[in-house]
């Protein structure tokens, strides 16, 4: 846990945030500034700065993050309509919170 990391604080229950899912490895909560009707964040409890910092031993964690995102998409009711999964990587890639997280985005009106 990194002291001044907001997602470490949320993942270790040091900042009150409604968790939509949690297990030993990760937490899921709503993005505070949603870009779509469903905009949830899948966040590992382990502090990893970005995709660039992944180590070989993090492979299972990444696989679990993606599987959790799939399950949460179903819970949000967007699995059939469709959704985006997004990692922003470093400043140029739009990352502003430097604790690894996967965006689950969906729920747009059907045209
Ligand atoms: P990124 O640009 O990939 O680093 O995304 C960080 C996301 O975290 C942004 O979409 C923010 O709106 C969101 N965010 C920042 N602080 C909080 C918070 N306290 N609770 C929920 N989401 C947050
Ligand atoms: Zn952190």
GROMACS .gro file of C-alpha atoms and ligand atoms in nm:
model
  135
    1UNK     CA    1   0.000   0.000   0.000
    2UNK     CA    2   0.129   0.346  -0.101
    3UNK     CA    3   0.029   0.617   0.148
    4UNK     CA    4  -0.068   0.894  -0.098
    5UNK     CA    5  -0.237   0.664  -0.351
    6UNK     CA    6  -0.614   0.716  -0.365
    7UNK     CA    7  -0.686   0.372  -0.514
    8UNK     CA    8  -0.473   0.202  -0.244
    9UNK     CA    9  -0.688   0.386   0.010
   10UNK     CA   10  -1.010   0.267  -0.154
   11UNK     CA   11  -0.878  -0.089  -0.200
   12UNK     CA   12  -0.777  -0.106   0.167
   13UNK     CA   13  -1.101   0.050   0.295
   14UNK     CA   14  -0.932   0.366   0.419
   15UNK     CA   15  -1.160   0.584   0.209
   16UNK     CA   16  -1.536   0.529   0.217
   17UNK     CA   17  -1.643   0.407  -0.126
   18UNK     CA   18  -1.929   0.177  -0.219
   19UNK     CA   19  -1.775  -0.144  -0.348
   20UNK     CA   20  -1.974  -0.330  -0.614
   21UNK     CA   21  -1.752  -0.636  -0.576
   22UNK     CA   22  -1.446  -0.738  -0.377
   23UNK     CA   23  -1.230  -1.042  -0.319
   24UNK     CA   24  -0.876  -1.103  -0.192
   25UNK     CA   25  -0.720  -0.967  -0.507
   26UNK     CA   26  -0.934  -0.673  -0.620
   27UNK     CA   27  -1.220  -0.431  -0.574
   28UNK     CA   28  -1.475  -0.285  -0.815
   29UNK     CA   29  -1.643   0.055  -0.771
   30UNK     CA   30  -1.817   0.323  -0.980
   31UNK     CA   31  -1.608   0.586  -1.153
   32UNK     CA   32  -1.670   0.922  -0.983
   33UNK     CA   33  -1.691   1.103  -1.320
   34UNK     CA   34  -1.863   0.849  -1.546
   35UNK     CA   35  -1.820   0.871  -1.923
   36UNK     CA   36  -2.115   0.639  -1.987
   37UNK     CA   37  -2.422   0.507  -1.801
   38UNK     CA   38  -2.206   0.219  -1.678
   39UNK     CA   39  -1.850   0.321  -1.591
   40UNK     CA   40  -1.695   0.095  -1.333
   41UNK     CA   41  -1.332   0.048  -1.230
   42UNK     CA   42  -1.168  -0.290  -1.166
   43UNK     CA   43  -0.878  -0.224  -0.930
   44UNK     CA   44  -0.626  -0.473  -0.786
   45UNK     CA   45  -0.550  -0.436  -0.416
   46UNK     CA   46  -0.178  -0.464  -0.505
   47UNK     CA   47  -0.021  -0.130  -0.598
   48UNK     CA   48   0.110  -0.150  -0.954
   49UNK     CA   49   0.173   0.186  -1.125
   50UNK     CA   50   0.060   0.096  -1.478
   51UNK     CA   51   0.058  -0.175  -1.741
   52UNK     CA   52   0.425  -0.083  -1.802
   53UNK     CA   53   0.515  -0.208  -1.454
   54UNK     CA   54   0.360  -0.555  -1.480
   55UNK     CA   55   0.591  -0.840  -1.379
   56UNK     CA   56   0.571  -1.199  -1.504
   57UNK     CA   57   0.410  -1.304  -1.176
   58UNK     CA   58   0.122  -1.059  -1.235
   59UNK     CA   59  -0.016  -1.266  -1.524
   60UNK     CA   60  -0.281  -1.438  -1.312
   61UNK     CA   61  -0.389  -1.104  -1.166
   62UNK     CA   62  -0.445  -0.951  -1.510
   63UNK     CA   63  -0.639  -1.257  -1.622
   64UNK     CA   64  -0.855  -1.228  -1.311
   65UNK     CA   65  -0.913  -0.856  -1.369
   66UNK     CA   66  -1.042  -0.929  -1.720
   67UNK     CA   67  -1.260  -1.218  -1.601
   68UNK     CA   68  -1.399  -0.995  -1.323
   69UNK     CA   69  -1.474  -0.722  -1.578
   70UNK     CA   70  -1.664  -0.978  -1.786
   71UNK     CA   71  -1.864  -1.089  -1.480
   72UNK     CA   72  -1.934  -0.729  -1.377
   73UNK     CA   73  -2.053  -0.647  -1.730
   74UNK     CA   74  -2.311  -0.921  -1.684
   75UNK     CA   75  -2.407  -0.782  -1.342
   76UNK     CA   76  -2.447  -0.435  -1.497
   77UNK     CA   77  -2.665  -0.585  -1.771
   78UNK     CA   78  -2.442  -0.473  -2.058
   79UNK     CA   79  -2.288  -0.806  -2.153
   80UNK     CA   80  -2.518  -0.856  -2.449
   81UNK     CA   81  -2.548  -0.493  -2.563
   82UNK     CA   82  -2.169  -0.463  -2.544
   83UNK     CA   83  -1.904  -0.266  -2.359
   84UNK     CA   84  -1.547  -0.142  -2.370
   85UNK     CA   85  -1.256  -0.249  -2.148
   86UNK     CA   86  -0.982   0.012  -2.128
   87UNK     CA   87  -0.639   0.052  -1.970
   88UNK     CA   88  -0.501   0.406  -1.995
   89UNK     CA   89  -0.122   0.384  -1.979
   90UNK     CA   90   0.086   0.676  -1.845
   91UNK     CA   91   0.013   1.046  -1.898
   92UNK     CA   92   0.010   1.042  -2.278
   93UNK     CA   93  -0.240   0.757  -2.266
   94UNK     CA   94  -0.474   0.950  -2.041
   95UNK     CA   95  -0.380   0.786  -1.711
   96UNK     CA   96  -0.429   1.024  -1.416
   97UNK     CA   97  -0.439   0.775  -1.126
   98UNK     CA   98  -0.112   0.585  -1.117
   99UNK     CA   99  -0.249   0.265  -0.966
  100UNK     CA  100  -0.343   0.003  -1.223
  101UNK     CA  101  -0.714  -0.010  -1.309
  102UNK     CA  102  -0.937  -0.142  -1.584
  103UNK     CA  103  -1.230   0.071  -1.701
  104UNK     CA  104  -1.558  -0.111  -1.779
  105UNK     CA  105  -1.766   0.126  -1.993
  106UNK     CA  106  -2.106   0.065  -2.150
  107UNK     CA  107  -2.480   0.105  -2.131
  108UNK     CA  108  -2.526   0.352  -2.415
  109UNK     CA  109  -2.877   0.383  -2.559
  110UNK     CA  110  -2.945   0.140  -2.841
  111UNK     CA  111  -2.998   0.312  -3.177
  112LIG     P1  112  -0.739   0.706  -1.560
  112LIG     O1  113  -0.756   0.829  -1.643
  112LIG     O2  114  -0.734   0.580  -1.643
  112LIG     O3  115  -0.623   0.717  -1.462
  112LIG     O4  116  -0.872   0.692  -1.479
  112LIG     C1  117  -0.887   0.732  -1.346
  112LIG     C2  118  -1.035   0.736  -1.319
  112LIG     O5  119  -1.055   0.737  -1.179
  112LIG     C3  120  -1.105   0.861  -1.375
  112LIG     O6  121  -1.206   0.819  -1.469
  112LIG     C4  122  -1.165   0.927  -1.251
  112LIG     O7  123  -1.293   0.983  -1.274
  112LIG     C5  124  -1.170   0.813  -1.152
  112LIG     N1  125  -1.161   0.850  -1.011
  112LIG     C6  126  -1.076   0.936  -0.953
  112LIG     N2  127  -1.096   0.942  -0.820
  112LIG     C7  128  -1.198   0.858  -0.793
  112LIG     C8  129  -1.265   0.818  -0.675
  112LIG     N3  130  -1.234   0.868  -0.555
  112LIG     N4  131  -1.366   0.728  -0.684
  112LIG     C9  132  -1.401   0.679  -0.804
  112LIG     N5  133  -1.340   0.709  -0.919
  112LIG    C10  134  -1.240   0.798  -0.915
  113LIG    ZN1  135  -0.197   0.238  -0.510
   0.00000   0.00000   0.00000
